[in-house]
Short mmCIF file of C-alpha atoms and ligand atoms in Angstrom, two decimals:
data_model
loop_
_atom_site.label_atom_id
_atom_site.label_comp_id
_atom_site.label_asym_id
_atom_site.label_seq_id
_atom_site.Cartn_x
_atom_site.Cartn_y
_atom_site.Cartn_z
CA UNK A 1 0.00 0.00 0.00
CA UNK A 2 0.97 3.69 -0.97
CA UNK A 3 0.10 5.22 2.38
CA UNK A 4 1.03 8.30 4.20
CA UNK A 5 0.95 7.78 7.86
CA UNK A 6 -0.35 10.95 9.12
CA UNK A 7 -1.17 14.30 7.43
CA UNK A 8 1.83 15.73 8.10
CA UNK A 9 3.74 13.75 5.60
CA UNK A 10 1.58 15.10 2.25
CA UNK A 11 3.37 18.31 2.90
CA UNK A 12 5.50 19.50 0.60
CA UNK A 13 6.31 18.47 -3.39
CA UNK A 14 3.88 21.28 -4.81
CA UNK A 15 3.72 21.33 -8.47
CA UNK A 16 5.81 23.40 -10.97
CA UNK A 17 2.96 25.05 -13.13
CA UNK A 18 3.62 26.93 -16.60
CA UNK A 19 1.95 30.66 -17.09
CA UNK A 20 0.58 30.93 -20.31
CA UNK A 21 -2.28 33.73 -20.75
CA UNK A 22 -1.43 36.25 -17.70
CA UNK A 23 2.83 36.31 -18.71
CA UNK A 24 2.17 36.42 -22.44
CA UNK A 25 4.03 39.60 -22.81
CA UNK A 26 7.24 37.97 -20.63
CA UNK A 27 10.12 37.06 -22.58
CA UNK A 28 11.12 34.38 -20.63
CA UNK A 29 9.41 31.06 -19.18
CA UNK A 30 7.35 32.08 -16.44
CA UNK A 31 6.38 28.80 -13.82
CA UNK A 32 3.99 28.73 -11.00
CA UNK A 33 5.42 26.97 -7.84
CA UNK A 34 1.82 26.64 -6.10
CA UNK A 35 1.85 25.63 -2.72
CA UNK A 36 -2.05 25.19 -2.33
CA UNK A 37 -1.78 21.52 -2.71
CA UNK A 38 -0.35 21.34 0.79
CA UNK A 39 -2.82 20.31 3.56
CA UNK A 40 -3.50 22.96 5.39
CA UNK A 41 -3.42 24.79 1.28
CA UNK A 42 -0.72 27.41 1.94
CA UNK A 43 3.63 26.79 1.67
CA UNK A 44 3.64 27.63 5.44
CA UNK A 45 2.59 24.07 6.32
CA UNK A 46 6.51 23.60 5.74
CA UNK A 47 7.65 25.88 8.64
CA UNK A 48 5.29 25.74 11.06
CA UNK A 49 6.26 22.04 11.13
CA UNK A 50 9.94 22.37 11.04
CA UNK A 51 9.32 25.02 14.16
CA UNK A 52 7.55 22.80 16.10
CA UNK A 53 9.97 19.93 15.34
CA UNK A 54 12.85 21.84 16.59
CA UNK A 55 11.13 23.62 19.38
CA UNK A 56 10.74 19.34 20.39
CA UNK A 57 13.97 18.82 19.68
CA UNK A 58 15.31 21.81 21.75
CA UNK A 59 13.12 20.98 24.66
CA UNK A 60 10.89 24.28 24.56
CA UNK A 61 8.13 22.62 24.02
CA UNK A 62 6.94 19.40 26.42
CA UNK A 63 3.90 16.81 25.74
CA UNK A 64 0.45 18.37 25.74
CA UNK A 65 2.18 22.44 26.15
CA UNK A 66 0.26 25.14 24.31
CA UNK A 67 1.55 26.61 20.97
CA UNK A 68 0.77 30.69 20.95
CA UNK A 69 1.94 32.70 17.84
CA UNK A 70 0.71 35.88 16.20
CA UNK A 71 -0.33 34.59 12.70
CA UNK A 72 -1.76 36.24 9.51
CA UNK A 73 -3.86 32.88 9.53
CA UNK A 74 -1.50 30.98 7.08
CA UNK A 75 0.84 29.97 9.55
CA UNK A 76 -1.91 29.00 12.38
CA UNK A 77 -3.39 26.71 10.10
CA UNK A 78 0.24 24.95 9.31
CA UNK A 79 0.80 25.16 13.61
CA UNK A 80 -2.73 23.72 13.85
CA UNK A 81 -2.55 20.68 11.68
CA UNK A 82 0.78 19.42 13.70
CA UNK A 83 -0.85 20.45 16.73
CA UNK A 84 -3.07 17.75 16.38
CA UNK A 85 -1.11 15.34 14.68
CA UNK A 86 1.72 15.71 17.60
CA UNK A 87 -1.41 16.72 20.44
CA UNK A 88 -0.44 20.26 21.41
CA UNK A 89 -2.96 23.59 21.88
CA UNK A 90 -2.75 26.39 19.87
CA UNK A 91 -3.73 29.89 20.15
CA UNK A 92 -3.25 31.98 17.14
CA UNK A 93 -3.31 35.69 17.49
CA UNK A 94 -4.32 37.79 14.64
CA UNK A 95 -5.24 41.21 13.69
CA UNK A 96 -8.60 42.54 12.36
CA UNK A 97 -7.07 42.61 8.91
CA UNK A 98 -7.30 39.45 7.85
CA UNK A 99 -10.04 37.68 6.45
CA UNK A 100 -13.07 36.53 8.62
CA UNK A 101 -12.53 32.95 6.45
CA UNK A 102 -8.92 32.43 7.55
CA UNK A 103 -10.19 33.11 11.11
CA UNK A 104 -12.86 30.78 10.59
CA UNK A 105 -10.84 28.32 9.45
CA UNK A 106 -8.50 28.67 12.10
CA UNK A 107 -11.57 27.49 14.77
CA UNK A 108 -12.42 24.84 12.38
CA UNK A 109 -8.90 22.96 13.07
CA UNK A 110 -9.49 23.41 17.03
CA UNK A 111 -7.53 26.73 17.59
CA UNK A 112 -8.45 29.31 19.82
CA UNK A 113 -8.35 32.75 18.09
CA UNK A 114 -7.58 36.34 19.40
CA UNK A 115 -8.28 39.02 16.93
CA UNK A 116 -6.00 42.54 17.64
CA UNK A 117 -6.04 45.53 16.04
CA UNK A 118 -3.84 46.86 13.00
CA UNK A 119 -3.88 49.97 13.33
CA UNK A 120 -1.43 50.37 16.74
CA UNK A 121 2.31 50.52 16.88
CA UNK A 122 3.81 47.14 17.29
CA UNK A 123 5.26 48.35 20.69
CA UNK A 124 1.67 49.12 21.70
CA UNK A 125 0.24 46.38 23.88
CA UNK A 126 -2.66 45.93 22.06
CA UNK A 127 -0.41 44.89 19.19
CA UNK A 128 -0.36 41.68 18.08
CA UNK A 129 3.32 41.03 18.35
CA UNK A 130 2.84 42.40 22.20
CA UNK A 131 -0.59 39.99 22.98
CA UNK A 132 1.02 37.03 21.90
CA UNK A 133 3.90 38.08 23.97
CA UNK A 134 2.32 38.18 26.84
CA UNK A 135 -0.01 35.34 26.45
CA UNK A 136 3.30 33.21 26.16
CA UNK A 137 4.28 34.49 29.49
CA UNK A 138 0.99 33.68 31.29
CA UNK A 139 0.19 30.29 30.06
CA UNK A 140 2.38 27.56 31.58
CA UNK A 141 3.85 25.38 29.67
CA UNK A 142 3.60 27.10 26.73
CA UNK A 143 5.51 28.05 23.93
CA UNK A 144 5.96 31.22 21.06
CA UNK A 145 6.41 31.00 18.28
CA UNK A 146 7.53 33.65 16.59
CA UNK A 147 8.02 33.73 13.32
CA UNK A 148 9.42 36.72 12.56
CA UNK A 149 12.55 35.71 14.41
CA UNK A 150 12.39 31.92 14.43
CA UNK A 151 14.72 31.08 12.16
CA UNK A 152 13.69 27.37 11.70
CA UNK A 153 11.04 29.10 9.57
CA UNK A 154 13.45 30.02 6.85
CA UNK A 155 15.63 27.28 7.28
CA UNK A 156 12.38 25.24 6.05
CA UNK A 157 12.43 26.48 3.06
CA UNK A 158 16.30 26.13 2.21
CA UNK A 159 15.68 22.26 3.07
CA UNK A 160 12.27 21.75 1.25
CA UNK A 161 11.04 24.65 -1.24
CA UNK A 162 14.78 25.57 -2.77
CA UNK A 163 15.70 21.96 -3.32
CA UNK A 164 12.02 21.27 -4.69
CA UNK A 165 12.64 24.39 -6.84
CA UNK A 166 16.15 23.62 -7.88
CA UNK A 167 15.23 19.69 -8.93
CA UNK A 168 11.60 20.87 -10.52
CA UNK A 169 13.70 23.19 -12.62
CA UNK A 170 16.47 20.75 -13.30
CA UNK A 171 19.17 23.39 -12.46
CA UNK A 172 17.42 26.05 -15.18
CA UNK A 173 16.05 28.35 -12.70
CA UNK A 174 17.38 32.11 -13.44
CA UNK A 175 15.11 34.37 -11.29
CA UNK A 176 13.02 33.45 -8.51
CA UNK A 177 10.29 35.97 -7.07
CA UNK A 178 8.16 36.13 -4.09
CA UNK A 179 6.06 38.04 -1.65
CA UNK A 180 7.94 39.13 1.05
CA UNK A 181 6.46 39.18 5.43
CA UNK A 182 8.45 37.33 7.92
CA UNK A 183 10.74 36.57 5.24
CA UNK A 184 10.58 32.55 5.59
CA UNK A 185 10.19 31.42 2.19
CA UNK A 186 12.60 34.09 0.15
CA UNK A 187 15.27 33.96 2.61
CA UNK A 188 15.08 29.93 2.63
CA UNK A 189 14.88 29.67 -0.97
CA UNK A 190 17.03 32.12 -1.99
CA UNK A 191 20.38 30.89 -0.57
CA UNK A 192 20.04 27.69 -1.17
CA UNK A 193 19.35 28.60 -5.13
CA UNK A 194 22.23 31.03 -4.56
CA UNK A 195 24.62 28.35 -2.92
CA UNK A 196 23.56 26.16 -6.50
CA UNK A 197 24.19 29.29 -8.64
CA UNK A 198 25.25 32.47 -7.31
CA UNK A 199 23.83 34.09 -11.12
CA UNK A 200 20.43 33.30 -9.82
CA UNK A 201 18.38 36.63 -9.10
CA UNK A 202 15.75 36.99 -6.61
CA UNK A 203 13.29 39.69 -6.13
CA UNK A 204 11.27 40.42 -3.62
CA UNK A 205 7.33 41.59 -3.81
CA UNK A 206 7.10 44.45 -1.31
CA UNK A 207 3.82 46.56 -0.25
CA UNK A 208 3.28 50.80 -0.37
CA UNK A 209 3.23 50.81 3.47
CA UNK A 210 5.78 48.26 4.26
CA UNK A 211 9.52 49.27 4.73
CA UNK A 212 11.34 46.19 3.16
CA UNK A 213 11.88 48.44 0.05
CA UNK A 214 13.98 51.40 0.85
CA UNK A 215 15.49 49.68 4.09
CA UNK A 216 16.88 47.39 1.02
CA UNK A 217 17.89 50.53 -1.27
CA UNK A 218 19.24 52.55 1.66
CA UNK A 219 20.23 50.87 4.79
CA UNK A 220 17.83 53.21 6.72
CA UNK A 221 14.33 51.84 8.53
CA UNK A 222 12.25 54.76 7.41
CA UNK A 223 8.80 54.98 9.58
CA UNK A 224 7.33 56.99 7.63
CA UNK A 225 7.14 54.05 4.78
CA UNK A 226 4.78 52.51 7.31
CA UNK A 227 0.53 52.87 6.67
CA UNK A 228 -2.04 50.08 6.22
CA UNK A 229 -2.58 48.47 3.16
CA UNK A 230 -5.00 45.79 2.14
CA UNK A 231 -2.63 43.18 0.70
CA UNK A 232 -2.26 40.23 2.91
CA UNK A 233 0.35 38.25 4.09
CA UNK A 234 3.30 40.70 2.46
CA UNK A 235 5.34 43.56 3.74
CA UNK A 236 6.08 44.46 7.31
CA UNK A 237 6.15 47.32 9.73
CA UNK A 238 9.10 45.83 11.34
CA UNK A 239 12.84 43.90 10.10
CA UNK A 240 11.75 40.27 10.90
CA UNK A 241 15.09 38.29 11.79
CA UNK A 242 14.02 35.74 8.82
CA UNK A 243 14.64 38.29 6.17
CA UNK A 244 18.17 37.96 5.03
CA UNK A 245 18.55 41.00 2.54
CA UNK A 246 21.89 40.05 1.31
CA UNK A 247 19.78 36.97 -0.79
CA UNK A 248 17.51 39.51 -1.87
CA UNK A 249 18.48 41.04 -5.01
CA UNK A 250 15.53 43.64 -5.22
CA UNK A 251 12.09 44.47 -3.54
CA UNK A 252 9.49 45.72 -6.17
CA UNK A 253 6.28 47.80 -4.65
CA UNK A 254 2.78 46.82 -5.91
CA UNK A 255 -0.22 48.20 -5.11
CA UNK A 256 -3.17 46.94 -3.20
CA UNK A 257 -5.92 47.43 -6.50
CA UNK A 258 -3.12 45.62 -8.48
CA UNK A 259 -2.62 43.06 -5.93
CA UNK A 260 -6.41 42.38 -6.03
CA UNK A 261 -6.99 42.43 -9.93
CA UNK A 262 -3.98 40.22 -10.73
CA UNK A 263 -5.22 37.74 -7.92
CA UNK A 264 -8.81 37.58 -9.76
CA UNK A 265 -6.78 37.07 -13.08
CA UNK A 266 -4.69 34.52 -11.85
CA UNK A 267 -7.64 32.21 -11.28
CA UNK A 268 -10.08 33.60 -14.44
CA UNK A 269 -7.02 33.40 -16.85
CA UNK A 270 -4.70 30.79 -15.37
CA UNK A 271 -7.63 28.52 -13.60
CA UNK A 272 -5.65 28.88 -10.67
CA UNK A 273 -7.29 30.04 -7.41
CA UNK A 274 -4.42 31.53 -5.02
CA UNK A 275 -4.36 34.35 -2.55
CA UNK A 276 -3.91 37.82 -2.88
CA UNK A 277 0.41 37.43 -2.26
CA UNK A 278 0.09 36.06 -5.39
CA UNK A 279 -1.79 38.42 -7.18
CA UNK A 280 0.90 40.89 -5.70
CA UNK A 281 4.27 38.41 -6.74
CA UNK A 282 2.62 37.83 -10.39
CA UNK A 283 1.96 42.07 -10.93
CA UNK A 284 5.48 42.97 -10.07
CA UNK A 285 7.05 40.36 -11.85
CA UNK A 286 4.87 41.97 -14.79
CA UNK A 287 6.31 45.25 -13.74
CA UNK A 288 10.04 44.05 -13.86
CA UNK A 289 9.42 41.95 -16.97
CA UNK A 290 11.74 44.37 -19.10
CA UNK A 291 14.69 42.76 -17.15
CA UNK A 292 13.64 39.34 -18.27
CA UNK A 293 14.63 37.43 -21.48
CA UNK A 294 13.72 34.92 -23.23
CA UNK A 295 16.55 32.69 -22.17
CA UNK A 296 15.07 33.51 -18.73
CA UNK A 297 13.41 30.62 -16.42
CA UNK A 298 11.31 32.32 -13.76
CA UNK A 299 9.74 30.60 -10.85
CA UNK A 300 6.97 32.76 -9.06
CA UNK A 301 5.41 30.91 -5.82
CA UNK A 302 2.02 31.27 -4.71
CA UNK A 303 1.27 30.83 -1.21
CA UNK A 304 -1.94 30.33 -0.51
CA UNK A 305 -5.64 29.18 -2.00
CA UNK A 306 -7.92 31.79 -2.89
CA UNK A 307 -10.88 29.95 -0.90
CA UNK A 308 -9.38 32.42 2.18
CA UNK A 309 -10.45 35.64 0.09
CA UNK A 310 -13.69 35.20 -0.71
CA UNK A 311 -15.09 37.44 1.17
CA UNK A 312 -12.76 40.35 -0.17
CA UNK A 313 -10.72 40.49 -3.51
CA UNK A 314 -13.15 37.55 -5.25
CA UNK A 315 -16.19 39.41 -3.98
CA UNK A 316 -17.40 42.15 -6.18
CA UNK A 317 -18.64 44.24 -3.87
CA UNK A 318 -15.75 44.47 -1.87
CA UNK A 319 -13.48 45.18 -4.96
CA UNK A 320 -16.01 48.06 -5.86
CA UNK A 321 -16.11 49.89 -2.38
CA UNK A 322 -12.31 49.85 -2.88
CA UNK A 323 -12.54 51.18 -6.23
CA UNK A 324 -10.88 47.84 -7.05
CA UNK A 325 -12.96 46.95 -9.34
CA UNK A 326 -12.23 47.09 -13.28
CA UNK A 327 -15.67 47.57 -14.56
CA UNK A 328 -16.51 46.38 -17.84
CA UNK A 329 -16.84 49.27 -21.11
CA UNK A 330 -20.40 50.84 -20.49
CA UNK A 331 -22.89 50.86 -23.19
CA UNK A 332 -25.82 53.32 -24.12
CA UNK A 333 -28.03 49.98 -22.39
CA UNK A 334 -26.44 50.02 -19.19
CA UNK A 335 -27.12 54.24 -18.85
CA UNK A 336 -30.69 53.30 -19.66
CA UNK A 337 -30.75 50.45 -17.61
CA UNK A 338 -31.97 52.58 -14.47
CA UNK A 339 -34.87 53.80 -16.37
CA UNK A 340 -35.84 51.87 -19.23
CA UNK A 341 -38.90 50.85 -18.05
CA UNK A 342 -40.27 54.27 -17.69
CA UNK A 343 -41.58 55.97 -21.26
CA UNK A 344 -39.85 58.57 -23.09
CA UNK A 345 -41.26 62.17 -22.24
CA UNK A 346 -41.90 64.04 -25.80
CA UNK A 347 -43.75 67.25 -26.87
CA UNK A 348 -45.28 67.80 -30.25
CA UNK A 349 -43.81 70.34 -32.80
CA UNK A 350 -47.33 72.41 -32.49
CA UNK A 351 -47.70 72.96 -28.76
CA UNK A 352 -47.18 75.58 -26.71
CA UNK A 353 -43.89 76.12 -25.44
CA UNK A 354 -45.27 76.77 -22.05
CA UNK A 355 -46.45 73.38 -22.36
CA UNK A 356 -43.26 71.91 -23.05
CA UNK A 357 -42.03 74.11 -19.67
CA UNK A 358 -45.25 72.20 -17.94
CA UNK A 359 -44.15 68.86 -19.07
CA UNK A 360 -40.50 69.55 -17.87
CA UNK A 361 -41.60 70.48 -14.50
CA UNK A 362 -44.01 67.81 -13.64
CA UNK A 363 -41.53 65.39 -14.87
CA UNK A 364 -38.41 66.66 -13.18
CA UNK A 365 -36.75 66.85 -16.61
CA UNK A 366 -34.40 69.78 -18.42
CA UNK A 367 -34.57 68.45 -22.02
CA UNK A 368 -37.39 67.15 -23.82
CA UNK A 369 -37.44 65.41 -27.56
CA UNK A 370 -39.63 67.58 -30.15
CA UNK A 371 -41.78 65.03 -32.69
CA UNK A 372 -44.09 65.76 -35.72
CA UNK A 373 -45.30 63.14 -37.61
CA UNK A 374 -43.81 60.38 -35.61
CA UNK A 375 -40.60 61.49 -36.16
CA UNK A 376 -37.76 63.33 -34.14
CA UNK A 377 -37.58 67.20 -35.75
CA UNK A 378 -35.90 68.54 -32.81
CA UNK A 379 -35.07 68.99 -29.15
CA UNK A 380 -35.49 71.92 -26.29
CA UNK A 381 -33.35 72.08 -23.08
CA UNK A 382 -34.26 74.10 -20.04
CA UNK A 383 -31.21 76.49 -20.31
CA UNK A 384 -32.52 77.69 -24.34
CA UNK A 385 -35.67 78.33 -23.34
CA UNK A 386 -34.45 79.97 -20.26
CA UNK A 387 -32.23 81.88 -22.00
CA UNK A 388 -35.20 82.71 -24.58
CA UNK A 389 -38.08 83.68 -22.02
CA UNK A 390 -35.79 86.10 -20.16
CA UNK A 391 -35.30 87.71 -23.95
CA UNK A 392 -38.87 87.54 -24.58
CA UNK A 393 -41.45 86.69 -22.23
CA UNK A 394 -44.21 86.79 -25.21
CA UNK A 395 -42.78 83.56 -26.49
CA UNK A 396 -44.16 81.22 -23.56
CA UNK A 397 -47.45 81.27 -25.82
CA UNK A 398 -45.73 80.56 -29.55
CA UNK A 399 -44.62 76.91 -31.08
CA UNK A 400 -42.38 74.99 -29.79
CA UNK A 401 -41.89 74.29 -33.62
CA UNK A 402 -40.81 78.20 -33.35
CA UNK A 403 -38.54 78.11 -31.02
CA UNK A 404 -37.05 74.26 -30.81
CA UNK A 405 -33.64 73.42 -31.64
CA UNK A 406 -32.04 69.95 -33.69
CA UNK A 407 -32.78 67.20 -32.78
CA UNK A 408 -30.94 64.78 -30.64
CA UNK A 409 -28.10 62.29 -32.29
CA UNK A 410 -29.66 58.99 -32.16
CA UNK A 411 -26.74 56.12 -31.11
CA UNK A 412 -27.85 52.42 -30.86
CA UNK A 413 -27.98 50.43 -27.26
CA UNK A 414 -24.35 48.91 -28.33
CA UNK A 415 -22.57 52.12 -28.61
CA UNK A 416 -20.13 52.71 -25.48
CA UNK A 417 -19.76 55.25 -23.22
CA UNK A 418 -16.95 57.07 -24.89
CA UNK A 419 -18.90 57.12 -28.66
CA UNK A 420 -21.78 58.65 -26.56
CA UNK A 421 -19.30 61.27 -24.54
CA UNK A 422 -18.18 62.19 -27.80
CA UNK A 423 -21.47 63.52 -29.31
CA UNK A 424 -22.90 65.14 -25.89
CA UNK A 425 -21.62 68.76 -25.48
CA UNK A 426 -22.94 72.24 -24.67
CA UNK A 427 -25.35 72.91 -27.73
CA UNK A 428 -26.26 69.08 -27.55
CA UNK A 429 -27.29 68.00 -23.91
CA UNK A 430 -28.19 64.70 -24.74
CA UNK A 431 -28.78 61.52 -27.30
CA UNK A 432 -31.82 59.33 -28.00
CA UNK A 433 -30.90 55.57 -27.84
CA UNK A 434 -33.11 53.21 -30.21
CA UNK A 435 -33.85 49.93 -28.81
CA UNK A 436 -34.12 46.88 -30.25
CA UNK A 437 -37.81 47.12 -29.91
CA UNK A 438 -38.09 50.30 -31.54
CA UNK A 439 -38.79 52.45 -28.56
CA UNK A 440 -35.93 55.44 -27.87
CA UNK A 441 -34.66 56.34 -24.40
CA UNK A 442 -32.78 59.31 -23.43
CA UNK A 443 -29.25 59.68 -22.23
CA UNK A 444 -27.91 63.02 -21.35
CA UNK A 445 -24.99 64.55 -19.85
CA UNK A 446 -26.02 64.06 -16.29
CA UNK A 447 -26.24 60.57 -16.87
CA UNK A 448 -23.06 60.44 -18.44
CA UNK A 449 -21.40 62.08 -15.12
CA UNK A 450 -23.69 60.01 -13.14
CA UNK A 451 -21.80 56.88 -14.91
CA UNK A 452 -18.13 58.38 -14.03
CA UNK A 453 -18.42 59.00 -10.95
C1 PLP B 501 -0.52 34.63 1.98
C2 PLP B 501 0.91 34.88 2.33
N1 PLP B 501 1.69 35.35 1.39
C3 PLP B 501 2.98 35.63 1.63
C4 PLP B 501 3.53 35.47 2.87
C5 PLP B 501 4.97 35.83 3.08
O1 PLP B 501 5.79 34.70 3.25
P1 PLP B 501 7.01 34.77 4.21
O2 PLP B 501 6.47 35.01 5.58
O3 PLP B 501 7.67 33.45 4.09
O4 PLP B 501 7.89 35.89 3.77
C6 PLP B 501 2.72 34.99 3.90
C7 PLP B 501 3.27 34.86 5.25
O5 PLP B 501 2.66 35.20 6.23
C8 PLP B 501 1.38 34.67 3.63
O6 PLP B 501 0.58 34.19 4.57
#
């Protein structure tokens, strides 16, 4: 029998998977090392065991202690699964950043959560760094974790993920590029690719907010690089003992809207669901891709499943109260989709213009559509006849006919936003859409602003 004996020992061997659609403008071949495949579906199953293991093997940690370590959920859900297979407790400690899933998920595996707030220095005791700090002091026979600063965490990844890398590759591997937050993974990686081949380049994914960037470029921990930001799981407010910046070639900034598009794309062009680091590692390899050529073998690793982002960059409503969102190209039916249902407001050539000023009052309306015959002959907008009262009062009891200027441009329900912005201007305030079914709606410029905004 092929068995494993516990869950533990599925961790690790994560496929190698080519980019085709999202890296079609990279020179060089662009692979996927994607770490969901690992049990508890993120690469930080590696480390949290290797931790544990040599916490055991160091004698910090005794039979039935309790595990505490402040975790951006990845991590807890590594610590969990070997809490159980090796019968510890855990308590994760968080902060209200992260996903409500990854929390979730967290409880489902038997941890105890405490959720802290972001937005506090991480000296402040409210921090999450300080809670699970002192939580390690109170509980007896207990045990932190630490991540940041455990260095078993990166030494993980020079014994599993570089090798994997390195053999996956067969030796071809020129760059390597990865979201950078305790450090684990690049640090790991990147000297043991760097012991095989010193050539080897590897760039770090960095957040605006976080201060890996410039402390790389400069040598100086500037504070004010530090802000929130969305993006989870990358960039720091502190210099995590993990991160060893003389394996780090470069750290390239991406934004948190990029982050979020490029993890949507990722799964709707790639048909791979991952987490937002990803979206982050695959956008600034984009952005560096004029260093690339085609000789070029680039591995980019994803560390998580998108499953834990439901609830924010895969959820549309989310990604729109961000202004995340990148809406589709309107058309003259979506500006009429609001009120299509309602009919179109005309006057006849041979009324009264103070009918027409009736009709735009009781309707709430500043342009109206002038007809004759069944057919369109011209158009009159609050500000003309305004303009034309004020001149001559006498004319409230003439023709519209009289008075009336052309008609509006008629665009079909297909044309887009920009065709329509095009024709709408001061002397013409709006156009009449035809519809399929013969009847016309109006758009005019307020509902073109309306759309913008
Ligand atoms: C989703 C995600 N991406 C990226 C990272 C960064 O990896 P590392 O801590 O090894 O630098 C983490 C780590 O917390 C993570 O959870």
């Amino acid at each position: 029998m092929k068995i494993y004996n516990n869950i533990l020992e599925t961790i690790g061997n994560t496929p190698l998977v080519k980019l085709n659609k999202l890296t079609k403008d990279v020179e060089a071949l662009v692979l996927a090392k994607v770490e969901t495949t690992n049990p508890g579906n993120s690469v930080k199953d590696r480390m949290a065991v290797k931790m544990i293991e040599d916490a055991e093997n160091a004698g910090l940690i005794k039979p039935g202690g309790t595990i505490i370590e402040g975790t951006s959920g990845n991590t807890g859900m590594g610590l969990a699964l070997a809490a159980i297979i090796k019968g510890y407790k855990l308590i994760c400690v968080l902060n209200d950043k992260q996903s409500k899933e990854k929390m979730d998920i967290l409880r489902a595996v038997g941890a105890e959560v405490v959720v802290c707030p972001t937005a506090v220095e991480p000296t402040d005791p409210r921090s999450y760094y300080s809670v699970s700090r002192r939580l390690a002091a109170e509980t007896p026979n207990s045990w932190y974790v630490n991540q940041y600063d455990n260095l078993s965490n990166r030494q993980a990844h020079y014994e599993q993920t570089g090798p994997e890398i390195w053999e996956q590759t067969e030796g071809k591997i020129t760059h390597f590029v990865v979201g950078v937050g305790t450090g684990g993974t690049i640090s790991g990686v990147g000297k043991f690719l760097k012991e095989k081949n010193p050539n080897i380049k590897i760039w770090g994914i960095d957040t605006y907010g976080s201060v890996f960037k410039k402390y790389k470029e400069t040598g100086i921990f500037d504070e004010n690089e530090i802000y929130p930001y969305i993006t989870e799981g990358i960039g720091e407010d502190i210099l995590p003992k993990n991160v060893d910046f003389d394996v780090i070639d470069l750290f390239e900034k991406v934004t948190d809207k990029d982050a979020a598009v490029y993890t949507r794309k990722i799964a709707r062009e790639e048909g791979i669901f991952v987490g937002n680091s990803a979206g982050a590692a695959i956008k600034g390899l984009l952005q560096l891709k004029d260093q690339l050529t085609k000789d070029d073998v680039v591995v980019v690793l994803f560390h998580d499943h998108g499953s834990r982002y439901v609830g924010k960059m895969f959820n549309d409503d989310w990604m729109r109260e961000r202004g995340f969102l990148e809406e589709e190209v309107k058309t003259a039916a979506d500006l009429i989709e609001k009120h299509g249902n309602r009919p179109l407001v005309t006057v006849f050539a041979e009324e009264l213009v103070s009918h027409a000023i009736a009709s735009m009052r009781k309707y709430g309306i500043s342009q109206i559509p002038v007809m004759k015959d069944g057919k369109f002959v011209g158009a009159i907008d609050d500000s003309h006849v305004y303009q034309l009262l004020v001149d001559n009062p006498a004319l409230r009891d003439v023709s519209i006919a009289t008075v009336m200027g052309e008609p509006f441009p008629i665009v079909k329900e297909s044309d887009t936003l920009e065709q329509l912005s095009k024709l709408i201007n001061k002397q013409t305030p709006a156009v009449l859409v035809e519809k399929k079914d013969g009847h016309f709606h109006i758009v005019t410029r307020y509902d073109i602003i309306a759309s913008l905004s």
